[in-house]
Amino acid sequence: MKFNDLWRRLVTREGGDRQLSFESRRVMIANTPYVLRQATIDDAATLVEIERIIYGKAPWNEAAFISDIKRSDRLYVVMQTALGRIVALVGLSLHPRTGDGHITNIAVSPSYQGRGMGTFLMRAMIAVALAHGMKSVSLEVRIENQGAQRLYHRLGFSIYQQKHHYYFPDGGDAYEMKMKLTRMGE
Ligand SMILES: CC(C)(COP(=O)(O)OP(=O)(O)OC[C@H]1O[C@@H](n2cnc3c(N)ncnc32)[C@H](O)[C@@H]1OP(=O)(O)O)[C@@H](O)C(=O)NCCC(=O)NCCS
């Protein structure tokens, strides 16, 4: 079996129905154990709460998370502490026609930021996009969010274009950032 086929089987549901899925795994971040697992619709309220703490007002409501988590072309992964508390989330949507994997959302609870969790989650989603044959990964970030942009630059993203009045309701601008993916031997 080719390496890419093997990876595809590891990250997609057995039976090959193209449902994006993610096998739970234990990970160590800054010497602390966490569990990385696929989000379920039962996590939606917690994800809203994490974003409410970060942004003051949650940009996504529970219904938005539920509808995205249910979609077969999207993958939401959460980071859980040993006590089962969700402290971070990331979302990916795949666009096979354009070959782009899009990061729909990434958030780390404030007291867990700066420990490498965001980097870890981004790398995990980049690996999933690569395993599904995507040629790039993209995302939008507020132009004033320089901390997040630093992280994306470090991972290999660069600014592709500025999107005016991208964010609702304040009309803030976004940068669309992109990273090209290459497989070994290409
Ligand atoms: C942006 C965000 C997702 C990044 O997640 P994070 O877990 O804080 O990111 P990391 O810890 O991987 O990297 C952030 C910083 O911590 C540092 N860091 C990484 N590993 C570390 C470790 N083990 N110990 C201490 N610091 C570490 C990194 O060097 C980085 O420093 P920099 O700011 O100079 O680049 C998170 O800060 C967040 O949720 N912010 C609010 C929401 C948001 O802005 N989302 C992005 C929308 S596009």
XYZ file of N, CA and C and ligand atoms in Angstrom:
606
model
N 0.843 -1.198 0.000
C 0.000 0.000 0.000
C 0.880 1.252 0.000
N 0.506 2.218 -0.827
C 1.301 3.442 -0.902
C 1.154 4.228 0.398
N 2.187 5.023 0.721
C 2.178 5.808 1.953
C 0.933 6.697 2.048
N 0.605 7.381 0.939
C -0.546 8.292 0.960
C -1.851 7.552 1.212
N -1.982 6.326 0.642
C -3.204 5.547 0.847
C -3.313 5.129 2.306
N -2.159 4.787 2.879
C -2.130 4.363 4.271
C -2.608 5.510 5.173
N -2.066 6.717 4.897
C -2.439 7.884 5.688
C -3.923 8.170 5.565
N -4.417 8.057 4.313
C -5.828 8.348 4.060
C -6.703 7.404 4.885
N -6.281 6.137 4.955
C -7.073 5.173 5.736
C -7.017 5.471 7.216
N -5.867 5.994 7.658
C -5.732 6.307 9.079
C -6.629 7.466 9.493
N -6.820 8.427 8.602
C -7.564 9.621 8.995
C -8.999 9.632 8.491
N -9.398 8.650 7.678
C -10.798 8.606 7.246
C -11.462 7.384 7.866
N -12.765 7.457 7.963
C -13.525 6.358 8.559
C -13.361 5.099 7.712
N -13.226 3.952 8.376
C -13.123 2.680 7.649
C -14.314 2.536 6.718
N -14.093 2.008 5.550
C -15.174 1.869 4.587
C -15.089 2.940 3.518
N -14.248 3.936 3.762
C -13.951 4.925 2.738
C -15.137 5.760 2.294
N -16.047 6.146 3.248
C -17.202 6.949 2.843
C -16.861 8.437 2.807
N -15.594 8.773 2.888
C -15.089 10.141 2.793
C -15.493 10.998 3.979
N -16.096 10.395 4.997
C -16.385 11.159 6.206
C -15.047 11.464 6.862
N -14.790 12.743 7.121
C -13.525 13.099 7.748
C -13.560 12.667 9.200
N -12.599 11.888 9.598
C -12.575 11.524 11.006
C -11.131 11.515 11.501
N -11.004 11.488 12.799
C -9.707 11.678 13.423
C -9.617 10.737 14.614
N -8.593 9.931 14.623
C -8.431 8.978 15.714
C -7.892 9.681 16.961
N -8.514 9.446 18.121
C -8.044 10.079 19.365
C -6.616 9.666 19.660
N -5.859 10.565 20.225
C -4.480 10.221 20.599
C -4.044 11.018 21.818
N -3.156 10.412 22.587
C -2.574 11.110 23.739
C -1.376 11.894 23.248
N -1.242 13.141 23.711
C -0.098 13.950 23.285
C 0.504 14.634 24.505
N 1.787 14.994 24.405
C 2.454 15.731 25.481
C 2.753 17.130 24.953
N 2.311 18.134 25.687
C 2.615 19.505 25.291
C 3.172 20.220 26.508
N 4.378 20.773 26.357
C 5.073 21.426 27.472
C 5.035 20.518 28.722
N 5.391 19.249 28.528
C 5.493 18.253 29.604
C 4.171 17.908 30.291
N 3.066 18.221 29.657
C 1.761 17.903 30.236
C 0.981 17.024 29.254
N 0.335 15.964 29.775
C -0.427 15.100 28.860
C -1.814 15.660 28.547
N -2.199 15.530 27.297
C -3.542 15.914 26.845
C -4.052 14.817 25.930
N -5.366 14.878 25.658
C -5.944 13.992 24.646
C -6.452 14.867 23.508
N -6.075 14.455 22.300
C -6.532 15.144 21.101
C -7.622 14.255 20.521
N -8.825 14.773 20.364
C -9.906 13.924 19.843
C -10.843 14.735 18.967
N -11.583 14.007 18.137
C -12.555 14.658 17.264
C -13.704 15.217 18.102
N -14.138 16.426 17.776
C -15.259 17.038 18.502
C -16.570 16.366 18.101
N -17.520 16.357 19.026
C -18.866 15.880 18.712
C -19.832 17.041 18.960
N -21.079 16.851 18.535
C -22.036 17.955 18.715
C -22.269 18.251 20.201
N -21.987 17.272 21.064
C -22.154 17.517 22.508
C -21.116 18.514 23.043
N -20.065 18.763 22.271
C -19.024 19.711 22.709
C -19.378 21.153 22.354
N -20.414 21.333 21.517
C -20.668 22.657 20.941
C -20.783 23.758 21.995
N -21.527 23.491 23.078
C -21.730 24.529 24.098
C -20.396 24.926 24.732
N -19.522 23.933 24.953
C -18.210 24.215 25.547
C -17.359 25.054 24.588
N -17.449 24.763 23.296
C -16.654 25.511 22.325
C -17.104 26.981 22.275
N -18.415 27.177 22.366
C -18.944 28.554 22.404
C -18.401 29.264 23.646
N -18.393 28.548 24.773
C -17.943 29.135 26.035
C -16.467 29.542 25.955
N -15.637 28.670 25.355
C -14.205 28.997 25.204
C -14.071 30.291 24.403
N -14.833 30.403 23.313
C -14.713 31.604 22.479
C -15.289 32.838 23.180
N -16.321 32.621 24.014
C -16.878 33.754 24.757
C -15.818 34.303 25.716
N -15.060 33.412 26.340
C -14.015 33.853 27.264
C -12.921 34.607 26.492
N -12.561 34.097 25.308
C -11.492 34.730 24.525
C -11.925 36.084 23.954
N -13.081 36.097 23.305
C -13.469 37.282 22.528
C -14.461 38.196 23.248
N -14.957 37.771 24.428
C -15.990 38.565 25.098
C -17.360 38.115 24.624
N -17.563 38.157 23.319
C -18.823 37.669 22.748
C -18.423 36.603 21.733
N -19.061 35.428 21.818
C -18.650 34.336 20.933
C -19.019 34.634 19.483
N -18.032 34.555 18.555
C -18.358 34.800 17.152
C -19.249 33.708 16.561
N -19.144 32.487 17.085
C -19.963 31.373 16.591
C -20.918 30.960 17.700
N -22.179 30.717 17.340
C -23.095 30.197 18.353
C -23.117 28.666 18.280
N -23.899 28.067 19.202
C -23.925 26.607 19.293
C -24.404 25.972 17.981
N -25.427 26.580 17.378
C -25.983 26.020 16.134
C -24.929 26.014 15.026
N -24.100 27.057 14.991
C -23.061 27.138 13.943
C -22.040 26.018 14.136
N -21.635 25.788 15.396
C -20.679 24.693 15.648
C -21.318 23.346 15.303
N -22.569 23.150 15.734
C -23.229 21.854 15.495
C -23.317 21.576 14.006
N -23.728 22.573 13.245
C -23.907 22.304 11.808
C -22.549 22.017 11.153
N -21.486 22.694 11.603
C -20.165 22.434 11.028
C -19.615 21.066 11.452
N -19.799 20.719 12.731
C -19.288 19.435 13.238
C -19.950 18.275 12.498
N -21.215 18.468 12.121
C -21.962 17.399 11.444
C -21.532 17.200 9.995
N -20.925 18.207 9.406
C -20.600 18.120 7.970
C -19.495 17.114 7.699
N -19.683 16.326 6.648
C -18.724 15.258 6.362
C -17.431 15.786 5.760
N -17.453 17.055 5.265
C -16.233 17.611 4.676
C -15.484 18.497 5.672
N -15.908 18.448 6.947
C -15.237 19.271 7.967
C -14.798 18.401 9.134
N -13.750 18.858 9.756
C -13.221 18.118 10.903
C -12.956 19.104 12.035
N -13.521 18.816 13.192
C -13.239 19.627 14.384
C -12.533 18.744 15.404
N -11.422 19.251 15.908
C -10.617 18.494 16.862
C -10.461 19.338 18.120
N -10.581 18.688 19.270
C -10.406 19.415 20.532
C -9.247 18.820 21.328
N -8.673 19.681 22.167
C -7.598 19.266 23.072
C -8.215 19.217 24.463
N -8.050 18.082 25.122
C -8.686 17.855 26.416
C -7.615 17.603 27.474
N -7.803 18.143 28.669
C -6.853 17.864 29.749
C -7.096 16.446 30.271
N -6.186 15.992 31.163
C -6.330 14.651 31.742
C -7.649 14.539 32.513
N -8.177 15.688 32.992
C -9.451 15.667 33.739
C -10.658 15.814 32.821
N -10.394 15.860 31.528
C -11.500 15.879 30.563
C -11.996 17.258 30.190
N -11.260 18.313 30.592
C -11.692 19.673 30.262
C -11.176 20.074 28.880
N -12.053 20.557 28.033
C -11.631 21.004 26.696
C -10.987 22.379 26.830
N -9.759 22.500 26.291
C -9.045 23.771 26.433
C -8.677 24.395 25.086
N -8.911 23.683 23.997
C -8.575 24.247 22.685
C -9.349 23.527 21.601
N -9.522 24.207 20.486
C -10.237 23.611 19.355
C -9.641 24.100 18.051
N -9.829 23.277 17.019
C -9.427 23.692 15.674
C -10.394 23.044 14.689
N -10.685 23.757 13.606
C -11.576 23.214 12.576
C -10.922 23.289 11.207
N -11.213 22.274 10.401
C -10.654 22.215 9.037
C -11.771 21.858 8.075
N -11.819 22.543 6.932
C -12.754 22.103 5.888
C -11.950 21.802 4.632
N -12.355 20.742 3.946
C -11.606 20.327 2.755
C -12.356 20.729 1.490
N -11.606 21.220 0.530
C -12.186 21.635 -0.754
C -11.436 20.918 -1.868
N -11.832 19.665 -2.150
C -11.090 18.850 -3.117
C -10.998 19.493 -4.509
N -12.023 20.288 -4.886
C -12.012 20.888 -6.222
C -10.850 21.883 -6.383
N -10.604 22.665 -5.312
C -9.507 23.640 -5.387
C -8.228 23.084 -4.761
N -8.348 21.957 -4.084
C -7.181 21.363 -3.429
C -6.753 22.120 -2.184
N -7.718 22.835 -1.590
C -7.374 23.653 -0.422
C -8.042 23.121 0.848
N -7.267 23.070 1.917
C -7.796 22.760 3.237
C -7.878 24.079 3.987
N -9.062 24.418 4.494
C -9.245 25.735 5.111
C -9.423 25.609 6.618
N -8.617 26.332 7.354
C -8.777 26.360 8.816
C -9.956 27.281 9.110
N -11.043 26.706 9.625
C -12.258 27.494 9.833
C -12.227 28.224 11.173
N -11.477 27.669 12.122
C -11.514 28.208 13.469
C -10.348 27.623 14.258
N -9.722 28.439 15.077
C -8.725 27.892 16.019
C -8.763 28.768 17.266
N -8.817 28.141 18.416
C -8.866 28.893 19.668
C -8.291 28.056 20.795
N -7.509 28.725 21.628
C -6.910 28.080 22.802
C -7.352 28.900 24.021
N -7.870 28.247 25.060
C -8.290 28.957 26.274
C -7.154 29.839 26.769
N -7.458 31.067 27.206
C -6.401 32.015 27.556
C -5.324 31.447 28.484
N -5.712 30.695 29.523
C -4.691 30.217 30.464
C -3.833 29.090 29.879
N -4.176 28.607 28.688
C -3.374 27.554 28.053
C -2.605 28.076 26.835
N -2.736 29.368 26.552
C -2.031 29.925 25.389
C -0.533 30.037 25.663
N 0.261 30.043 24.609
C 1.706 30.256 24.734
C 2.473 29.027 25.183
N 1.832 27.842 25.091
C 2.514 26.597 25.487
C 2.775 25.695 24.297
N 2.425 26.162 23.120
C 2.657 25.349 21.929
C 1.422 24.613 21.446
N 0.264 24.869 22.091
C -0.946 24.135 21.728
C -1.466 24.531 20.341
N -1.468 25.832 20.073
C -1.925 26.310 18.765
C -1.053 25.735 17.655
N 0.254 25.735 17.880
C 1.192 25.180 16.896
C 0.882 23.704 16.659
N 0.643 22.984 17.749
C 0.369 21.543 17.661
C -0.907 21.283 16.860
N -1.959 22.039 17.170
C -3.239 21.846 16.482
C -3.119 22.188 15.001
N -2.387 23.266 14.701
C -2.206 23.636 13.284
C -1.455 22.535 12.548
N -0.388 22.021 13.177
C 0.391 20.960 12.506
C -0.469 19.725 12.271
N -1.333 19.404 13.251
C -2.200 18.227 13.100
C -3.138 18.408 11.909
N -3.703 19.615 11.758
C -4.640 19.856 10.653
C -3.912 19.920 9.304
N -2.686 20.430 9.315
C -1.894 20.455 8.080
C -1.631 19.009 7.641
N -1.336 18.135 8.613
C -1.077 16.719 8.295
C -2.333 16.056 7.724
N -3.506 16.392 8.276
C -4.758 15.814 7.757
C -4.994 16.302 6.327
N -4.796 17.610 6.109
C -5.001 18.170 4.756
C -4.069 17.488 3.753
N -2.836 17.308 4.155
C -1.836 16.656 3.286
C -2.251 15.211 2.992
N -2.717 14.515 4.030
C -3.119 13.117 3.869
C -4.323 12.976 2.941
N -5.113 14.049 2.825
C -6.283 14.017 1.938
C -5.969 14.614 0.576
N -4.686 14.770 0.302
C -4.279 15.194 -1.034
C -4.418 16.680 -1.302
N -4.607 17.493 -0.247
C -4.728 18.935 -0.478
C -3.370 19.521 -0.892
N -3.432 20.590 -1.663
C -2.196 21.219 -2.168
C -1.859 22.482 -1.379
N -2.820 22.943 -0.583
C -2.560 24.148 0.223
C -3.451 24.129 1.457
N -3.074 24.959 2.425
C -3.929 25.205 3.591
C -4.084 26.716 3.685
N -5.303 27.167 3.938
C -5.535 28.610 4.017
C -6.317 28.944 5.283
N -6.342 30.236 5.599
C -7.110 30.701 6.762
C -7.277 32.209 6.663
N -8.197 32.731 7.452
C -8.319 34.178 7.580
C -7.947 34.582 8.997
N -7.308 35.728 9.119
C -6.919 36.229 10.433
C -7.105 37.749 10.418
N -7.577 38.282 11.536
C -7.740 39.741 11.624
C -6.395 40.419 11.393
N -6.405 41.522 10.664
C -5.111 42.144 10.342
C -4.393 42.638 11.600
N -5.180 42.934 12.659
C -4.509 43.407 13.884
C -4.063 42.258 14.797
N -4.382 41.016 14.455
C -4.025 39.871 15.298
C -2.613 39.387 14.958
N -1.632 40.191 15.412
C -0.258 39.910 15.005
C 0.321 38.671 15.670
N -0.182 38.352 16.876
C 0.295 37.158 17.566
C -0.016 35.910 16.751
N -1.274 35.803 16.304
C -1.675 34.638 15.508
C -0.911 34.643 14.177
N -0.742 35.829 13.573
C -0.019 35.878 12.285
C 1.417 35.386 12.435
N 2.035 35.723 13.578
C 3.417 35.262 13.834
C 3.471 33.736 13.829
N 2.488 33.145 14.498
C 2.409 31.682 14.553
C 2.262 31.108 13.140
N 1.366 31.688 12.338
C 1.138 31.164 10.987
C 2.376 31.350 10.101
N 3.038 32.506 10.242
C 4.270 32.727 9.463
C 5.311 31.678 9.814
N 5.420 31.413 11.109
C 6.420 30.441 11.572
C 6.141 29.049 10.979
N 4.861 28.736 10.771
C 4.499 27.430 10.213
C 4.685 27.376 8.695
N 4.898 28.546 8.076
C 5.119 28.547 6.622
C 4.027 29.240 5.823
N 3.066 29.864 6.516
C 2.012 30.600 5.804
C 2.544 31.964 5.385
N 1.970 32.484 4.296
C 2.250 33.883 3.963
C 0.953 34.569 3.558
N 0.989 35.902 3.606
C -0.232 36.656 3.303
C -0.509 36.570 1.810
N -1.746 36.192 1.484
C -2.142 35.996 0.096
C -2.926 37.213 -0.398
N -3.869 37.678 0.448
C -4.631 38.883 0.090
C -5.317 39.450 1.323
N -5.699 40.724 1.204
C -6.458 41.355 2.281
C -7.935 41.335 1.905
N -8.786 40.948 2.866
C -10.228 40.920 2.600
C -10.876 42.033 3.426
N -11.445 42.994 2.727
C -12.027 44.152 3.407
C -13.404 43.807 3.984
N -13.692 44.391 5.150
C -15.003 44.206 5.818
C -15.353 42.724 5.935
N -14.388 41.925 6.291
C -14.589 40.472 6.323
C -15.383 40.028 7.550
N -15.089 40.662 8.688
C -15.699 40.178 9.939
C -17.020 40.875 10.233
N -17.955 40.058 10.723
C -19.270 40.555 11.096
C -19.351 40.531 12.630
N -19.925 41.499 13.335
C -20.620 42.647 12.759
C -19.748 43.897 12.642
N -18.477 43.849 13.091
C -17.707 45.091 13.185
C -17.082 45.533 11.857
N -17.104 44.653 10.850
C -16.580 45.037 9.539
C -15.063 45.073 9.469
N -14.395 44.397 10.425
C -12.927 44.370 10.420
C -12.355 43.649 9.198
N -11.133 44.052 8.820
C -10.462 43.426 7.670
C -9.725 42.156 8.087
N -9.566 41.255 7.132
C -8.803 40.015 7.371
C -7.686 39.897 6.349
N -6.640 39.213 6.744
C -5.677 38.719 5.773
C -6.060 37.273 5.489
N -6.052 36.914 4.214
C -6.121 35.495 3.896
C -4.668 35.037 3.812
N -4.333 34.025 4.586
C -2.966 33.494 4.562
C -3.003 32.079 3.995
N -1.946 31.736 3.271
C -1.899 30.421 2.622
C -0.545 29.772 2.807
N -0.584 28.458 2.814
C 0.653 27.678 2.879
C 0.561 26.596 1.813
N 1.587 26.491 0.992
C 1.600 25.432 -0.022
C 2.044 24.136 0.634
N 1.422 23.035 0.255
C 1.821 21.741 0.805
C 2.573 20.961 -0.260
N 3.639 20.350 0.153
C 4.361 19.493 -0.797
C 4.629 18.148 -0.137
N 4.495 17.103 -0.936
C 4.805 15.770 -0.427
C 6.241 15.446 -0.749
N 6.801 14.541 0.045
C 8.170 14.105 -0.228
C 8.250 13.563 -1.652
N 9.255 14.010 -2.376
C 9.442 13.491 -3.724
C 8.749 14.322 -4.792
N 7.913 15.308 -4.366
C 7.221 16.139 -5.373
C 8.032 17.363 -5.694
C -3.714 32.295 18.218
C -3.762 31.070 19.136
C -4.693 30.023 18.548
C -2.347 30.498 19.256
O -2.386 29.410 20.150
P -1.224 29.224 21.247
O -1.430 27.911 21.863
O -1.210 30.404 22.124
O 0.044 29.214 20.270
P 1.506 28.646 20.588
O 1.700 28.489 22.049
O 1.686 27.464 19.736
O 2.401 29.799 20.036
C 2.217 31.122 20.591
C 3.484 31.589 21.274
O 3.840 30.731 22.335
C 5.196 30.363 22.202
N 5.357 28.981 22.642
C 5.233 27.883 21.890
N 5.484 26.782 22.634
C 5.732 27.210 23.882
C 6.058 26.565 25.096
N 6.171 25.226 25.167
N 6.228 27.328 26.206
C 6.112 28.672 26.127
N 5.823 29.338 24.999
C 5.653 28.617 23.894
C 5.499 30.475 20.764
O 6.870 30.729 20.551
C 4.651 31.632 20.341
O 5.365 32.818 20.554
P 5.206 34.061 19.556
O 3.965 34.761 20.002
O 6.431 34.853 19.780
O 5.078 33.519 18.162
C -4.243 31.431 20.581
O -3.366 32.370 21.118
C -5.666 31.947 20.624
O -6.606 31.182 20.794
N -5.827 33.268 20.523
C -7.150 33.863 20.589
C -8.003 33.455 19.418
C -7.320 33.723 18.109
O -6.687 34.768 17.924
N -7.478 32.772 17.181
C -6.882 32.881 15.873
C -7.878 33.385 14.921
S -7.239 33.414 13.274
